[in-house]
Coordinates of C-alpha atoms in Angstrom, one line a residue:
X113 CA 28.5 27.3 40.3
X114 CA 26.8 26.0 37.2
X115 CA 25.0 28.8 35.3
X116 CA 21.8 26.7 35.4
X117 CA 22.1 26.5 39.2
X118 CA 22.5 30.3 39.3
X119 CA 19.2 30.5 37.3
X120 CA 17.5 28.3 39.8
X121 CA 18.9 30.4 42.6
X122 CA 17.3 33.5 41.1
X123 CA 14.0 31.7 40.6
X124 CA 13.9 30.5 44.2
X125 CA 15.0 33.8 45.5
X126 CA 12.3 35.7 43.6
X127 CA 9.4 33.3 44.5
X128 CA 10.6 33.0 48.2
X129 CA 11.0 36.8 48.6
X130 CA 7.6 37.5 47.0
X131 CA 5.7 35.2 49.3
X132 CA 7.8 36.1 52.3
X133 CA 6.7 39.7 51.7
X134 CA 3.0 39.0 51.3
X135 CA 2.5 35.9 53.5
X136 CA 3.8 37.7 56.6
X137 CA 0.7 40.0 56.4
X138 CA -1.8 37.6 54.9
X139 CA -3.7 37.1 58.1
X140 CA -4.1 40.8 58.5
X141 CA -5.3 41.1 54.9
X142 CA -7.7 38.2 55.3
X143 CA -9.1 39.9 58.4
X144 CA -9.5 43.2 56.5
X145 CA -11.7 41.6 53.9
X146 CA -13.9 39.9 56.5
X147 CA -12.3 36.5 57.2
X148 CA -13.5 35.2 60.6
X149 CA -13.7 31.9 62.3
X150 CA -14.3 29.1 59.8
X151 CA -13.5 31.1 56.7
X152 CA -10.2 32.2 58.2
X153 CA -9.4 28.6 59.1
X154 CA -10.1 27.6 55.5
X155 CA -7.9 30.3 54.1
X156 CA -5.0 29.3 56.4
X157 CA -5.5 25.6 56.8
X158 CA -6.4 25.0 53.2
X159 CA -3.0 26.3 52.1
X160 CA -1.1 24.0 54.4
X161 CA -3.4 21.0 53.5
X162 CA -2.8 21.5 49.8
X163 CA 1.0 21.6 50.3
X164 CA 1.0 18.5 52.5
X165 CA -1.3 16.4 50.2
X166 CA 0.0 17.4 46.8
X167 CA 3.8 17.5 47.4
X168 CA 4.4 13.7 46.9
X169 CA 2.3 13.6 43.7
X170 CA 3.8 16.7 42.1
X171 CA 7.3 15.3 42.9
X172 CA 6.3 12.1 41.1
X173 CA 5.0 14.1 38.2
X174 CA 8.4 15.9 38.0
X175 CA 10.1 12.5 37.5
X176 CA 7.9 11.8 34.6
X177 CA 7.7 15.1 32.7
X178 CA 11.0 16.8 33.6
X179 CA 12.1 19.6 35.9
X180 CA 12.0 22.4 33.3
X181 CA 8.3 22.0 32.5
X182 CA 7.4 21.7 36.2
X183 CA 9.2 24.8 37.3
X184 CA 7.8 26.7 34.3
X185 CA 4.2 25.5 35.2
X186 CA 4.5 26.3 38.9
X187 CA 5.9 29.8 38.4
X188 CA 3.2 30.4 35.8
X189 CA 0.5 29.4 38.4
X190 CA 2.3 31.6 41.0
X191 CA 2.1 34.6 38.6
X192 CA -1.6 34.1 37.9
X193 CA -2.3 33.8 41.7
X194 CA -0.3 37.0 42.4
X195 CA -2.0 39.0 39.7
X196 CA -5.4 37.7 41.0
X197 CA -4.6 39.0 44.5
X198 CA -4.2 42.5 42.9
X199 CA -7.5 42.5 41.1
X200 CA -9.8 40.5 43.5
X201 CA -10.5 41.1 47.2
X202 CA -13.6 38.9 47.5
X203 CA -13.2 36.6 50.5
X204 CA -14.3 33.4 48.7
X205 CA -12.0 34.1 45.7
X206 CA -9.0 34.9 48.0
X207 CA -9.6 31.7 50.0
X208 CA -9.6 29.7 46.7
X209 CA -6.5 31.5 45.6
X210 CA -4.8 30.7 48.9
X211 CA -5.5 27.0 48.5
X212 CA -4.3 27.2 44.9
X213 CA -1.2 28.8 46.2
X214 CA -0.6 25.7 48.4
X215 CA -0.9 23.5 45.3
X216 CA 1.6 25.8 43.4
X217 CA 4.0 25.5 46.4
X218 CA 3.6 21.7 46.3
X219 CA 4.6 21.9 42.6
X220 CA 7.5 24.3 43.1
X221 CA 9.3 23.3 46.3
X222 CA 10.2 19.6 45.6
X223 CA 11.1 20.3 42.0
X224 CA 13.4 23.3 42.7
X225 CA 15.2 21.2 45.4
X226 CA 15.5 18.2 43.1
X227 CA 16.7 20.3 40.2
X228 CA 19.3 22.1 42.2
X229 CA 20.5 18.8 43.7
X230 CA 20.8 17.1 40.3
X231 CA 23.0 20.0 39.1
X232 CA 25.3 20.1 42.2
X233 CA 28.7 18.5 41.7
X234 CA 28.8 15.1 43.5
X235 CA 32.0 16.0 45.4
X236 CA 30.7 19.4 46.5
X237 CA 27.0 18.6 46.8
X238 CA 26.5 19.7 50.4
X239 CA 28.4 23.0 50.0
X240 CA 26.5 23.7 46.7
X241 CA 23.1 23.0 48.4
X242 CA 24.2 25.1 51.4
X243 CA 24.9 28.0 49.0
X244 CA 21.6 27.4 47.1
X245 CA 19.6 27.4 50.4
X246 CA 20.7 31.0 51.0
X247 CA 18.2 32.0 48.3
X248 CA 15.3 30.8 50.5
X249 CA 16.6 31.8 54.0
X250 CA 17.7 35.3 52.8
X251 CA 14.3 35.9 51.4
X252 CA 12.6 34.6 54.5
X253 CA 14.7 37.0 56.6
X254 CA 14.3 40.1 54.4
X255 CA 10.6 39.5 53.4
X256 CA 8.7 40.7 56.5
X257 CA 10.9 43.8 56.9
X258 CA 10.5 44.7 53.2
X259 CA 6.8 43.9 53.4
X260 CA 6.3 46.1 56.4
X261 CA 7.9 49.1 54.6
X262 CA 5.8 48.5 51.4
X263 CA 2.5 48.0 53.4
X264 CA 3.1 51.2 55.3
X265 CA 3.7 53.1 52.1
X266 CA 1.4 51.5 49.5
X267 CA -1.0 49.3 51.5
X268 CA -1.9 45.7 50.7
X269 CA -2.1 46.4 47.0
X270 CA 1.6 47.3 47.0
X271 CA 2.5 44.0 48.5
X272 CA 0.6 42.1 45.8
X273 CA 2.1 44.2 43.0
X274 CA 5.6 43.4 44.3
X275 CA 4.6 39.7 44.5
X276 CA 3.3 39.8 40.9
X277 CA 6.5 41.4 39.6
X278 CA 8.7 38.9 41.4
X279 CA 6.6 35.9 40.3
X280 CA 6.6 37.1 36.7
X281 CA 10.4 37.5 36.8
X282 CA 10.7 34.0 38.2
X283 CA 8.5 32.7 35.3
X284 CA 10.7 34.5 32.8
X285 CA 13.8 32.9 34.4
X286 CA 12.1 29.5 34.4
X287 CA 11.6 29.7 30.6
X288 CA 15.3 30.4 30.2
X289 CA 16.0 27.4 32.5
X290 CA 13.6 25.1 30.6
X291 CA 15.3 25.8 27.3
X292 CA 18.4 24.0 28.6
X293 CA 16.9 21.7 31.3
X294 CA 17.4 17.9 31.3
X295 CA 14.0 16.5 30.3
X296 CA 13.9 14.1 33.2
X297 CA 15.2 14.7 36.7
X298 CA 15.3 11.0 37.4
X299 CA 14.6 8.0 35.2
X300 CA 12.7 6.2 38.0
X301 CA 12.9 3.1 35.8
X302 CA 12.4 0.7 38.7
X303 CA 8.8 1.9 39.3
X304 CA 9.6 2.8 42.9
X305 CA 6.4 3.5 44.9
X306 CA 5.8 6.0 47.7
X307 CA 5.9 3.1 50.2
X308 CA 9.3 2.1 48.9
X309 CA 10.6 5.6 49.3
X310 CA 9.3 5.9 52.9
X311 CA 10.6 2.4 53.8
X312 CA 14.1 3.4 52.8
X313 CA 15.9 3.8 56.2
X314 CA 17.8 6.9 55.2
X315 CA 14.8 8.6 53.7
X316 CA 12.7 7.6 56.7
X317 CA 15.4 9.1 59.0
X318 CA 15.4 12.3 56.9
X319 CA 11.6 12.5 57.2
X320 CA 11.8 12.2 61.0
X321 CA 14.5 14.8 61.1
X322 CA 12.7 17.3 58.9
X323 CA 9.4 16.9 60.7
X324 CA 11.1 17.6 64.0
X325 CA 12.9 20.6 62.5
X326 CA 9.8 22.1 60.9
X327 CA 8.0 21.6 64.2
X328 CA 10.6 23.6 66.1
X329 CA 10.8 26.3 63.5
X330 CA 7.0 26.8 63.5
X331 CA 6.9 26.7 67.3
X332 CA 9.6 29.4 67.5
X333 CA 8.0 31.7 64.9
X334 CA 4.5 31.5 66.4
X335 CA 5.1 31.3 70.2
X336 CA 8.5 33.0 70.8
X337 CA 7.1 36.6 70.1
X338 CA 4.4 35.9 72.7
X339 CA 6.9 34.7 75.3
X340 CA 9.3 37.6 74.6
X341 CA 6.7 40.4 74.9
X342 CA 4.1 39.0 77.3
X343 CA 6.4 37.1 79.7
X344 CA 9.7 38.9 79.4
X345 CA 8.3 42.3 78.6
X346 CA 10.5 43.1 75.6
X347 CA 9.8 45.9 73.2
X348 CA 8.7 45.0 69.6
X349 CA 12.1 46.2 68.3
X350 CA 14.0 43.9 70.6
X351 CA 11.6 41.1 69.8
X352 CA 12.3 41.6 66.1
X353 CA 16.0 41.4 66.7
X354 CA 15.6 38.1 68.5
X355 CA 13.3 36.7 65.8
X356 CA 15.6 37.5 62.9
X357 CA 18.9 36.5 64.6
X358 CA 18.7 32.8 64.1
X359 CA 17.9 33.1 60.4
X360 CA 20.7 35.6 59.8
X361 CA 23.2 33.4 61.7
X362 CA 22.0 30.4 59.7
X363 CA 22.6 32.2 56.4
X364 CA 26.2 33.1 57.4
X365 CA 27.0 29.4 58.4
X366 CA 25.2 27.5 55.6
X367 CA 28.1 27.5 53.1
X368 CA 30.8 26.7 55.7
X369 CA 28.7 23.9 57.2
X370 CA 28.1 22.6 53.6
X371 CA 31.9 22.4 53.1
X372 CA 32.2 20.4 56.3
X373 CA 29.4 18.1 55.2
X374 CA 31.3 17.3 52.0
X375 CA 34.3 16.1 54.1
X376 CA 32.7 14.6 57.2
X377 CA 29.8 12.2 57.9
X378 CA 26.6 13.8 56.8
X379 CA 24.4 11.7 59.1
X380 CA 26.4 12.8 62.1
X381 CA 26.0 16.5 61.2
X382 CA 22.3 16.0 60.7
X383 CA 21.7 14.3 64.0
X384 CA 24.1 16.5 66.0
X385 CA 22.5 19.7 64.7
X386 CA 19.0 18.5 65.4
X387 CA 19.7 17.3 68.9
X388 CA 21.5 20.5 70.0
X389 CA 18.6 22.6 68.5
X390 CA 16.1 20.6 70.6
X391 CA 18.2 21.0 73.7
X392 CA 18.4 24.7 73.2
X393 CA 14.6 25.0 73.0
X394 CA 14.3 23.2 76.3
X395 CA 16.7 25.6 77.9
X396 CA 15.1 28.7 76.3
X397 CA 12.4 29.3 78.9
X398 CA 14.9 28.9 81.7
X399 CA 16.9 31.9 80.5
X400 CA 15.6 35.2 81.9
X401 CA 18.0 37.7 80.3
X402 CA 17.7 39.4 76.9
X403 CA 21.3 38.6 75.9
X404 CA 20.9 35.0 77.1
X405 CA 17.9 34.6 74.7
X406 CA 20.0 36.2 71.9
X407 CA 22.8 33.7 72.5
X408 CA 20.3 30.7 72.4
X409 CA 18.8 32.0 69.2
X410 CA 22.2 32.5 67.6
X411 CA 23.2 29.0 68.5
X412 CA 19.9 27.7 67.1
X413 CA 21.0 29.3 63.8
X414 CA 24.4 27.7 63.9
X415 CA 23.1 24.2 64.6
X416 CA 20.3 24.5 62.0
X417 CA 23.0 25.4 59.5
X418 CA 24.9 22.3 60.6
X419 CA 22.1 20.0 59.6
X420 CA 20.6 21.7 56.5
X421 CA 23.2 21.2 53.8
X422 CA 24.0 17.7 54.9
X423 CA 20.3 16.8 54.9
X424 CA 19.8 18.2 51.4
X425 CA 22.8 16.3 50.0
X426 CA 21.8 13.0 51.6
X427 CA 18.3 13.4 50.3
X428 CA 19.6 14.0 46.8
X429 CA 21.8 10.9 47.0
X430 CA 18.9 8.7 48.0
X431 CA 16.6 10.4 45.5
X432 CA 18.9 9.6 42.6
X433 CA 18.3 5.9 43.3
X434 CA 14.6 6.1 44.0
X435 CA 13.3 9.0 41.9
X436 CA 14.5 12.4 42.8
X437 CA 11.3 14.3 42.4
X438 CA 9.3 11.7 44.2
X439 CA 11.7 11.6 47.1
X440 CA 11.8 15.4 47.4
X441 CA 8.0 15.5 47.2
X442 CA 7.6 13.1 50.1
X443 CA 10.3 15.1 52.0
X444 CA 8.4 18.3 51.4
X445 CA 5.2 16.8 52.6
X446 CA 6.8 15.8 55.9
X447 CA 8.2 19.3 56.2
X448 CA 4.8 21.0 55.7
X449 CA 3.2 18.5 58.1
X450 CA 5.6 19.6 60.8
X451 CA 4.8 23.2 60.1
X452 CA 1.0 22.5 60.3
X453 CA 1.1 20.4 63.5
X454 CA 3.2 22.7 65.7
X455 CA 0.6 25.6 65.9
X456 CA -2.2 23.1 66.8
X457 CA -0.1 21.3 69.5
X458 CA 1.4 24.5 70.8
X459 CA -2.0 26.2 71.2
X460 CA -3.3 23.3 73.2
X461 CA -0.3 23.3 75.5
X462 CA -0.4 27.1 75.8
X463 CA -4.1 26.8 76.9
X464 CA -3.6 24.1 79.6
X465 CA 0.0 24.4 80.8
X466 CA 1.4 27.8 79.8
X467 CA 3.9 29.3 77.3
X468 CA 7.0 27.8 78.9
X469 CA 5.8 24.3 78.3
X470 CA 5.3 24.9 74.6
X471 CA 9.1 25.2 74.3
X472 CA 9.7 22.2 76.6
X473 CA 7.4 20.2 74.4
X474 CA 8.9 21.4 71.2
X475 CA 12.5 20.7 72.3
X476 CA 11.7 17.3 73.6
X477 CA 9.8 16.4 70.4
X478 CA 12.7 17.6 68.3
X479 CA 15.1 15.4 70.4
X480 CA 12.8 12.4 70.1
X481 CA 12.6 12.9 66.3
X482 CA 16.4 13.0 66.2
X483 CA 16.6 9.7 68.2
X484 CA 14.3 8.1 65.8
X485 CA 16.4 9.5 62.9
X486 CA 19.6 8.3 64.6
X487 CA 18.2 4.8 65.0
X488 CA 17.2 4.6 61.4
X489 CA 20.6 5.9 60.2
X490 CA 22.4 3.3 62.4
X491 CA 20.3 0.5 60.9
X492 CA 21.5 1.4 57.5
X493 CA 24.7 0.3 55.9
X494 CA 27.6 2.7 56.9
X495 CA 29.0 2.8 53.4
X496 CA 25.6 3.8 51.8
X497 CA 24.9 6.3 54.6
X498 CA 28.1 8.1 53.6
X499 CA 29.8 7.6 56.9

């Protein structure tokens, strides 16, 4: 692995772990300082709105000023936010910081993906991106557990001190990366617009895929614990095992699936992984045994890993032609839109039809998204689509 890719791995791991530790308990923290009703909605919703709205524009900015500067700027903003959480507990300030955190995420996520993709060897791009994605998913898996230990011992201040240390470490690593970074991630000389990016059939197919994937991930994270404890009567410990299993399995399979994606059609792996994941969600409420649920969640991890490296590699290939930062920014916006829509749709379905129908709806939605993605892939030239 290129040493610059290793630096990016460390940066992504530090930032992802820091916010996985703190974000898992942010709703409890917001409640402890008086967030209720509309203010709570602003704190939570403003964060997602900022990520959705700003991602395409920060990706475009990356194409113009270079990845090194953008990564350094975003990690600097992250560090300021983290330190501010330590010193301020006023509700209005925390709400503003949360929205600013969404802006920083919009700056960071597309650029780190674009930068990693530009450094990955062309012949091993999927396997390299699969290995790189471990930095995010490992942090996501470990963060809530580590955060729980720290919160029990040091309280919320301990969470924010750890977040500060990790963000400052990421900023220091980003300075090292910026010293040797290519000034421009993509030349973007053809003046490609956002509409041109979205109209590209492969990019549009990837947007449909990632929206469906984000929708299913969000639905599982929010509503599966409710189903496991209230419907199946599982203990919190068993619920925790189920919730962590798919991520752990995905981490294990990311690199092997990336190797396969370097050798076999990427579009086929993306669509197959997405369709099977949607089917598993439809079957989940029909399984009444604990071990059956474990099996389904484990398979969700396998098929998620099947899609992820292939998706990242194909996105990078298209982004190199249309502006890598801009393409990654649009992609990140669709990802966050899926994360934001799932809780709203799921809550309405839960209120009117019950918890089981949340999973039916999420699974069917994921499969429909894959059908749209498949149609767009088929409409594209087989050679260009890397078949």
